[in-house]
Amino acid sequence: MSVPEFPGRPDSRSQKPRRKPGRLGVGVIGAGRVGAVLGAALRAAEHAVVGVSAVSEASRERAENLLPGVPVLEIPAIVERAELVLLAVPDDALPELVSGLAAVGAWQPGQLVAHTSGRFGTAVLESARALGAIPLALHPAMTFTGMSLDLTRLPDCTFGVTAPAAILPVAQALVVEMGAEPVVIEEEDRVVYHAALAHASNHLVTLAAQSTQLLTSIGVERPDRLLGPLMRASLENALAGGEGALTGPVARGDAGTVAAHAAALTDVPEDIHLAYIRLAEVTARRAVDRGLLSADQARAITDALTSSWQKGTE
């Protein structure tokens, strides 16, 4: 496999505008929140976005706002025109899309094919690689709104990058050009990598939503005023100090308070009650493992939690 030098691969099938040396013709498949933003970031780095696929009204609007002047094309036409194809589609749709394009011989030798899935590495692109394409996995560890605001957040963003060793510097360079930082993730570690990010991000949203629901149920009009400073400080302290930053009744071994919490939550939606109990149990176990809590203190907490759950399900 030859390593491209960010060429402008000559192509007699289409007329392309002149570009600076080292710039690529980029095709974006999927103008969702991620694809449109990354396409705009590559365009800001002076790569030429030669086409974008956008099916829904929302994706067409994103393409118009973030990639003005870029033609909306069918997927085969984008693959034909592009030197770098950016696949920004849902995880479950990615394997079929790649293999379907391979079945009709759409992939081209020397063409860079990058996907933005956190779950997959480059193995999912094997059918494209078999036709001479060069596989890359570039996953941004960030939540996207699909608006121009996301472009200002990229400098604080890290991408999980997976690529063959010979092409890894190109993958890393693309991420740097978008203003972000690349971190290499091995192929076999992609699922664990993605699970860690989903656990941190998605479940944080669930926790915030559940806590907001509880506060709203007791008449608090602006739950965000209570939760915002607390959650931001907790997150910053946890990232800086790990579990040594743990505070609250579990960390203190205050089984009576934990029992009172759990008892009060038997009358709220079951998902909130269950989440509190399970997370308190896990927190207690991890606190013991790290010497923050004695085994007896943890046992008193888990006994109180078990009793609450049994009463709540009777």
CSV table of C-alpha atoms in Angstrom, one decimal:
chain,number,residue,atom,x,y,z
A,1,MET,CA,0.0,0.0,0.0
A,2,SER,CA,1.4,3.3,-1.0
A,3,VAL,CA,1.2,6.3,1.4
A,4,PRO,CA,-0.5,9.3,-0.2
A,5,GLU,CA,1.1,12.7,0.3
A,6,PHE,CA,-2.1,14.6,0.4
A,7,PRO,CA,-2.0,14.8,-3.4
A,8,GLY,CA,-4.8,15.9,-5.6
A,9,ARG,CA,-5.0,12.5,-7.3
A,10,PRO,CA,-5.4,13.2,-11.1
A,11,ASP,CA,-8.7,12.1,-12.4
A,12,SER,CA,-9.8,12.5,-16.0
A,13,ARG,CA,-13.4,11.8,-15.3
A,14,SER,CA,-14.2,15.1,-13.7
A,15,GLN,CA,-13.0,18.7,-13.9
A,16,LYS,CA,-11.7,19.8,-10.5
A,17,PRO,CA,-10.8,23.3,-9.4
A,18,ARG,CA,-7.2,24.0,-8.8
A,19,ARG,CA,-6.2,23.5,-5.2
A,20,LYS,CA,-3.1,24.1,-3.1
A,21,PRO,CA,-0.6,21.3,-3.1
A,22,GLY,CA,-1.4,18.7,-0.5
A,23,ARG,CA,-5.1,19.5,-0.4
A,24,LEU,CA,-7.7,16.8,-0.9
A,25,GLY,CA,-11.1,16.6,-2.6
A,26,VAL,CA,-13.3,15.5,0.3
A,27,GLY,CA,-16.7,13.8,-0.1
A,28,VAL,CA,-19.0,13.8,3.0
A,29,ILE,CA,-21.4,10.9,3.2
A,30,GLY,CA,-23.9,11.8,5.9
A,31,ALA,CA,-24.7,15.5,6.7
A,32,GLY,CA,-25.7,14.7,10.2
A,33,ARG,CA,-24.4,16.6,13.2
A,34,VAL,CA,-20.9,15.1,12.9
A,35,GLY,CA,-20.4,14.9,9.1
A,36,ALA,CA,-21.4,18.5,8.3
A,37,VAL,CA,-19.2,19.9,11.0
A,38,LEU,CA,-16.1,17.8,10.2
A,39,GLY,CA,-16.6,18.6,6.5
A,40,ALA,CA,-16.7,22.3,7.4
A,41,ALA,CA,-13.5,21.9,9.5
A,42,LEU,CA,-11.7,20.2,6.6
A,43,ARG,CA,-12.9,22.9,4.3
A,44,ALA,CA,-11.5,25.5,6.7
A,45,ALA,CA,-8.2,23.7,6.4
A,46,GLU,CA,-8.4,24.5,2.6
A,47,HIS,CA,-9.4,21.0,1.5
A,48,ALA,CA,-12.1,21.1,-1.2
A,49,VAL,CA,-15.4,19.5,-0.2
A,50,VAL,CA,-16.6,18.1,-3.6
A,51,GLY,CA,-19.9,16.7,-2.6
A,52,VAL,CA,-22.2,15.9,0.4
A,53,SER,CA,-25.1,13.4,0.8
A,54,ALA,CA,-28.1,14.8,2.6
A,55,VAL,CA,-31.4,12.9,2.6
A,56,SER,CA,-33.5,14.5,5.3
A,57,GLU,CA,-34.7,18.1,5.5
A,58,ALA,CA,-32.6,18.6,8.6
A,59,SER,CA,-29.4,17.3,7.0
A,60,ARG,CA,-30.0,19.4,3.9
A,61,GLU,CA,-30.3,22.5,6.1
A,62,ARG,CA,-27.1,21.6,7.9
A,63,ALA,CA,-25.3,21.1,4.6
A,64,GLU,CA,-26.5,24.5,3.4
A,65,ASN,CA,-25.5,26.3,6.5
A,66,LEU,CA,-22.1,24.6,7.2
A,67,LEU,CA,-21.1,23.7,3.6
A,68,PRO,CA,-22.6,26.5,1.5
A,69,GLY,CA,-22.0,26.0,-2.2
A,70,VAL,CA,-21.2,22.3,-1.9
A,71,PRO,CA,-23.4,20.2,-4.2
A,72,VAL,CA,-25.7,17.6,-2.7
A,73,LEU,CA,-25.1,14.4,-4.6
A,74,GLU,CA,-25.9,10.7,-4.5
A,75,ILE,CA,-23.4,8.6,-2.7
A,76,PRO,CA,-21.9,6.9,-5.7
A,77,ALA,CA,-21.2,10.3,-7.3
A,78,ILE,CA,-19.5,11.5,-4.1
A,79,VAL,CA,-17.2,8.4,-4.0
A,80,GLU,CA,-16.3,8.8,-7.7
A,81,ARG,CA,-15.3,12.4,-7.2
A,82,ALA,CA,-13.5,12.3,-3.8
A,83,GLU,CA,-9.9,11.6,-2.8
A,84,LEU,CA,-11.0,11.4,0.8
A,85,VAL,CA,-14.4,9.9,1.6
A,86,LEU,CA,-15.7,10.8,5.0
A,87,LEU,CA,-18.4,8.3,6.2
A,88,ALA,CA,-20.4,10.0,8.9
A,89,VAL,CA,-23.3,7.5,9.3
A,90,PRO,CA,-24.8,5.6,12.2
A,91,ASP,CA,-22.6,2.7,13.5
A,92,ASP,CA,-25.2,0.0,12.4
A,93,ALA,CA,-25.4,1.4,8.9
A,94,LEU,CA,-21.7,1.5,8.3
A,95,PRO,CA,-20.8,-2.1,7.4
A,96,GLU,CA,-23.6,-2.4,4.9
A,97,LEU,CA,-22.7,0.9,3.3
A,98,VAL,CA,-19.1,0.0,2.9
A,99,SER,CA,-19.7,-3.5,1.5
A,100,GLY,CA,-22.5,-2.3,-0.8
A,101,LEU,CA,-20.2,0.3,-2.4
A,102,ALA,CA,-17.5,-2.4,-2.7
A,103,ALA,CA,-20.0,-4.7,-4.4
A,104,VAL,CA,-20.4,-2.3,-7.2
A,105,GLY,CA,-16.7,-1.5,-7.5
A,106,ALA,CA,-17.1,2.1,-6.3
A,107,TRP,CA,-14.0,2.3,-4.1
A,108,GLN,CA,-10.8,3.5,-5.9
A,109,PRO,CA,-7.1,2.6,-5.5
A,110,GLY,CA,-5.3,5.1,-3.3
A,111,GLN,CA,-8.6,6.7,-2.1
A,112,LEU,CA,-8.7,7.6,1.6
A,113,VAL,CA,-11.8,6.2,3.3
A,114,ALA,CA,-12.4,7.5,6.8
A,115,HIS,CA,-15.3,6.8,9.1
A,116,THR,CA,-16.3,8.6,12.3
A,117,SER,CA,-17.7,5.6,14.3
A,118,GLY,CA,-16.3,5.1,17.8
A,119,ARG,CA,-17.2,1.5,17.8
A,120,PHE,CA,-15.3,0.3,14.7
A,121,GLY,CA,-11.7,0.4,13.8
A,122,THR,CA,-10.5,-0.1,10.2
A,123,ALA,CA,-11.6,-3.8,9.9
A,124,VAL,CA,-15.1,-2.6,8.9
A,125,LEU,CA,-13.5,-1.0,5.8
A,126,GLU,CA,-11.9,-4.2,4.7
A,127,SER,CA,-14.0,-4.5,1.5
A,128,ALA,CA,-12.9,-1.0,0.5
A,129,ARG,CA,-9.3,-1.8,1.3
A,130,ALA,CA,-9.5,-4.9,-0.9
A,131,LEU,CA,-10.2,-2.6,-3.8
A,132,GLY,CA,-7.2,-0.5,-3.0
A,133,ALA,CA,-8.7,2.1,-0.8
A,134,ILE,CA,-6.8,3.2,2.4
A,135,PRO,CA,-8.8,2.8,5.6
A,136,LEU,CA,-8.9,5.3,8.5
A,137,ALA,CA,-11.0,5.5,11.6
A,138,LEU,CA,-11.4,9.1,13.0
A,139,HIS,CA,-13.8,9.4,15.9
A,140,PRO,CA,-14.3,12.7,17.6
A,141,ALA,CA,-14.7,12.4,21.4
A,142,MET,CA,-17.2,15.2,21.6
A,143,THR,CA,-21.0,15.7,21.4
A,144,PHE,CA,-22.1,17.7,18.4
A,145,THR,CA,-25.0,20.1,17.9
A,146,GLY,CA,-24.6,20.2,14.1
A,147,MET,CA,-24.1,24.0,14.2
A,148,SER,CA,-21.1,26.3,13.6
A,149,LEU,CA,-20.6,26.5,17.3
A,150,ASP,CA,-19.1,23.0,17.2
A,151,LEU,CA,-16.2,24.3,15.1
A,152,THR,CA,-15.1,26.5,18.0
A,153,ARG,CA,-15.1,23.4,20.3
A,154,LEU,CA,-12.8,21.3,18.1
A,155,PRO,CA,-9.6,22.8,19.5
A,156,ASP,CA,-10.6,21.2,22.9
A,157,CYS,CA,-11.5,17.9,21.2
A,158,THR,CA,-9.6,14.7,21.0
A,159,PHE,CA,-10.1,12.1,18.2
A,160,GLY,CA,-9.6,8.4,18.6
A,161,VAL,CA,-7.5,7.5,15.6
A,162,THR,CA,-7.0,4.0,14.1
A,163,ALA,CA,-5.1,3.3,10.9
A,164,PRO,CA,-2.5,1.0,9.4
A,165,ALA,CA,0.9,2.0,10.6
A,166,ALA,CA,2.1,3.4,7.3
A,167,ILE,CA,-0.9,5.7,7.0
A,168,LEU,CA,-1.2,6.7,10.7
A,169,PRO,CA,0.7,10.0,10.2
A,170,VAL,CA,-1.8,11.0,7.5
A,171,ALA,CA,-4.7,10.2,9.8
A,172,GLN,CA,-3.1,12.2,12.6
A,173,ALA,CA,-2.4,15.1,10.3
A,174,LEU,CA,-6.1,15.3,9.2
A,175,VAL,CA,-7.2,15.5,12.8
A,176,VAL,CA,-4.6,18.2,13.5
A,177,GLU,CA,-5.8,20.1,10.5
A,178,MET,CA,-9.3,20.1,11.9
A,179,GLY,CA,-7.9,21.8,15.0
A,180,ALA,CA,-8.1,18.8,17.3
A,181,GLU,CA,-5.7,16.3,19.0
A,182,PRO,CA,-5.3,12.7,17.8
A,183,VAL,CA,-5.0,9.8,20.2
A,184,VAL,CA,-4.1,6.4,18.8
A,185,ILE,CA,-6.5,3.6,19.7
A,186,GLU,CA,-5.6,0.0,18.7
A,187,GLU,CA,-8.0,-1.9,16.5
A,188,GLU,CA,-8.9,-4.4,19.2
A,189,ASP,CA,-9.5,-1.7,21.8
A,190,ARG,CA,-12.1,0.3,19.8
A,191,VAL,CA,-15.2,-1.1,21.5
A,192,VAL,CA,-13.9,-0.6,25.0
A,193,TYR,CA,-12.8,2.9,24.0
A,194,HIS,CA,-16.2,3.7,22.8
A,195,ALA,CA,-18.0,2.2,25.7
A,196,ALA,CA,-15.9,4.3,28.1
A,197,LEU,CA,-16.9,7.5,26.2
A,198,ALA,CA,-20.6,6.5,26.0
A,199,HIS,CA,-20.6,5.6,29.7
A,200,ALA,CA,-19.2,9.0,30.7
A,201,SER,CA,-21.2,11.1,28.3
A,202,ASN,CA,-24.6,9.4,27.8
A,203,HIS,CA,-25.1,8.3,31.4
A,204,LEU,CA,-24.1,11.8,32.6
A,205,VAL,CA,-27.0,13.1,30.6
A,206,THR,CA,-29.3,10.5,32.1
A,207,LEU,CA,-28.2,11.4,35.7
A,208,ALA,CA,-28.7,15.1,35.0
A,209,ALA,CA,-32.2,14.4,33.6
A,210,GLN,CA,-33.2,12.1,36.6
A,211,SER,CA,-32.0,14.7,39.1
A,212,THR,CA,-33.8,17.4,37.3
A,213,GLN,CA,-37.0,15.4,37.3
A,214,LEU,CA,-36.7,14.9,41.1
A,215,LEU,CA,-36.1,18.6,41.8
A,216,THR,CA,-39.0,19.6,39.5
A,217,SER,CA,-41.3,17.1,41.3
A,218,ILE,CA,-40.8,19.0,44.6
A,219,GLY,CA,-41.4,22.4,43.0
A,220,VAL,CA,-37.9,23.6,42.2
A,221,GLU,CA,-38.4,25.9,39.2
A,222,ARG,CA,-34.8,26.2,38.0
A,223,PRO,CA,-33.1,22.8,38.7
A,224,ASP,CA,-30.2,23.8,36.5
A,225,ARG,CA,-29.2,26.5,39.0
A,226,LEU,CA,-28.7,23.8,41.7
A,227,LEU,CA,-27.3,21.1,39.5
A,228,GLY,CA,-25.0,23.1,37.1
A,229,PRO,CA,-22.4,24.4,39.6
A,230,LEU,CA,-22.4,21.1,41.5
A,231,MET,CA,-22.1,18.8,38.5
A,232,ARG,CA,-19.4,21.0,36.9
A,233,ALA,CA,-17.3,21.1,40.1
A,234,SER,CA,-17.8,17.3,40.6
A,235,LEU,CA,-16.7,16.6,37.1
A,236,GLU,CA,-13.7,18.8,37.2
A,237,ASN,CA,-12.6,17.4,40.6
A,238,ALA,CA,-13.1,13.8,39.4
A,239,LEU,CA,-11.0,14.4,36.3
A,240,ALA,CA,-8.3,16.1,38.3
A,241,GLY,CA,-8.2,13.9,41.4
A,242,GLY,CA,-9.9,10.7,40.5
A,243,GLU,CA,-12.0,8.9,43.1
A,244,GLY,CA,-10.1,10.8,45.8
A,245,ALA,CA,-12.5,13.6,45.0
A,246,LEU,CA,-15.5,11.6,46.1
A,247,THR,CA,-17.7,13.3,48.6
A,248,GLY,CA,-21.2,12.7,50.0
A,249,PRO,CA,-22.8,10.1,52.3
A,250,VAL,CA,-21.3,7.0,50.6
A,251,ALA,CA,-17.8,8.4,50.9
A,252,ARG,CA,-18.5,9.2,54.6
A,253,GLY,CA,-20.0,5.8,55.3
A,254,ASP,CA,-23.2,7.5,56.3
A,255,ALA,CA,-25.5,4.5,55.9
A,256,GLY,CA,-28.4,6.3,57.6
A,257,THR,CA,-28.5,9.0,55.0
A,258,VAL,CA,-28.2,6.6,52.1
A,259,ALA,CA,-31.0,4.5,53.6
A,260,ALA,CA,-33.2,7.7,53.9
A,261,HIS,CA,-32.4,8.6,50.2
A,262,ALA,CA,-33.3,5.1,49.0
A,263,ALA,CA,-36.5,5.0,51.1
A,264,ALA,CA,-37.6,8.4,49.7
A,265,LEU,CA,-37.0,7.2,46.2
A,266,THR,CA,-39.4,4.3,46.4
A,267,ASP,CA,-42.2,6.7,45.5
A,268,VAL,CA,-40.5,8.1,42.4
A,269,PRO,CA,-40.2,6.5,38.9
A,270,GLU,CA,-38.5,3.1,39.2
A,271,ASP,CA,-35.7,4.0,36.8
A,272,ILE,CA,-34.5,6.7,39.2
A,273,HIS,CA,-34.8,4.5,42.3
A,274,LEU,CA,-32.9,1.7,40.5
A,275,ALA,CA,-30.2,4.0,39.2
A,276,TYR,CA,-29.6,5.5,42.6
A,277,ILE,CA,-29.3,2.1,44.3
A,278,ARG,CA,-27.0,0.5,41.7
A,279,LEU,CA,-24.7,3.5,41.4
A,280,ALA,CA,-24.5,3.8,45.2
A,281,GLU,CA,-23.6,0.1,45.5
A,282,VAL,CA,-20.9,0.4,42.8
A,283,THR,CA,-19.6,3.6,44.5
A,284,ALA,CA,-19.4,1.9,47.8
A,285,ARG,CA,-17.5,-1.1,46.4
A,286,ARG,CA,-15.0,1.2,44.6
A,287,ALA,CA,-14.5,3.3,47.7
A,288,VAL,CA,-13.6,0.1,49.6
A,289,ASP,CA,-11.1,-1.0,46.9
A,290,ARG,CA,-9.4,2.4,47.2
A,291,GLY,CA,-9.3,2.5,50.9
A,292,LEU,CA,-11.8,5.3,51.3
A,293,LEU,CA,-14.4,3.2,53.1
A,294,SER,CA,-14.1,0.2,55.4
A,295,ALA,CA,-15.7,-3.1,54.5
A,296,ASP,CA,-18.2,-2.8,57.5
A,297,GLN,CA,-19.2,0.7,56.4
A,298,ALA,CA,-19.8,-0.5,52.8
A,299,ARG,CA,-21.8,-3.5,54.1
A,300,ALA,CA,-24.1,-1.3,56.1
A,301,ILE,CA,-24.7,0.9,53.0
A,302,THR,CA,-25.4,-2.1,50.7
A,303,ASP,CA,-27.7,-3.7,53.2
A,304,ALA,CA,-29.7,-0.4,53.4
A,305,LEU,CA,-29.9,-0.2,49.6
A,306,THR,CA,-31.0,-3.9,49.3
A,307,SER,CA,-33.7,-3.4,51.9
A,308,SER,CA,-35.0,-0.3,50.1
A,309,TRP,CA,-35.2,-2.1,46.7
A,310,GLN,CA,-37.0,-5.1,48.2
A,311,LYS,CA,-39.6,-2.8,49.8
A,312,GLY,CA,-40.0,-0.8,46.7
A,313,THR,CA,-40.7,-3.9,44.6
A,314,GLU,CA,-43.2,-5.5,47.0
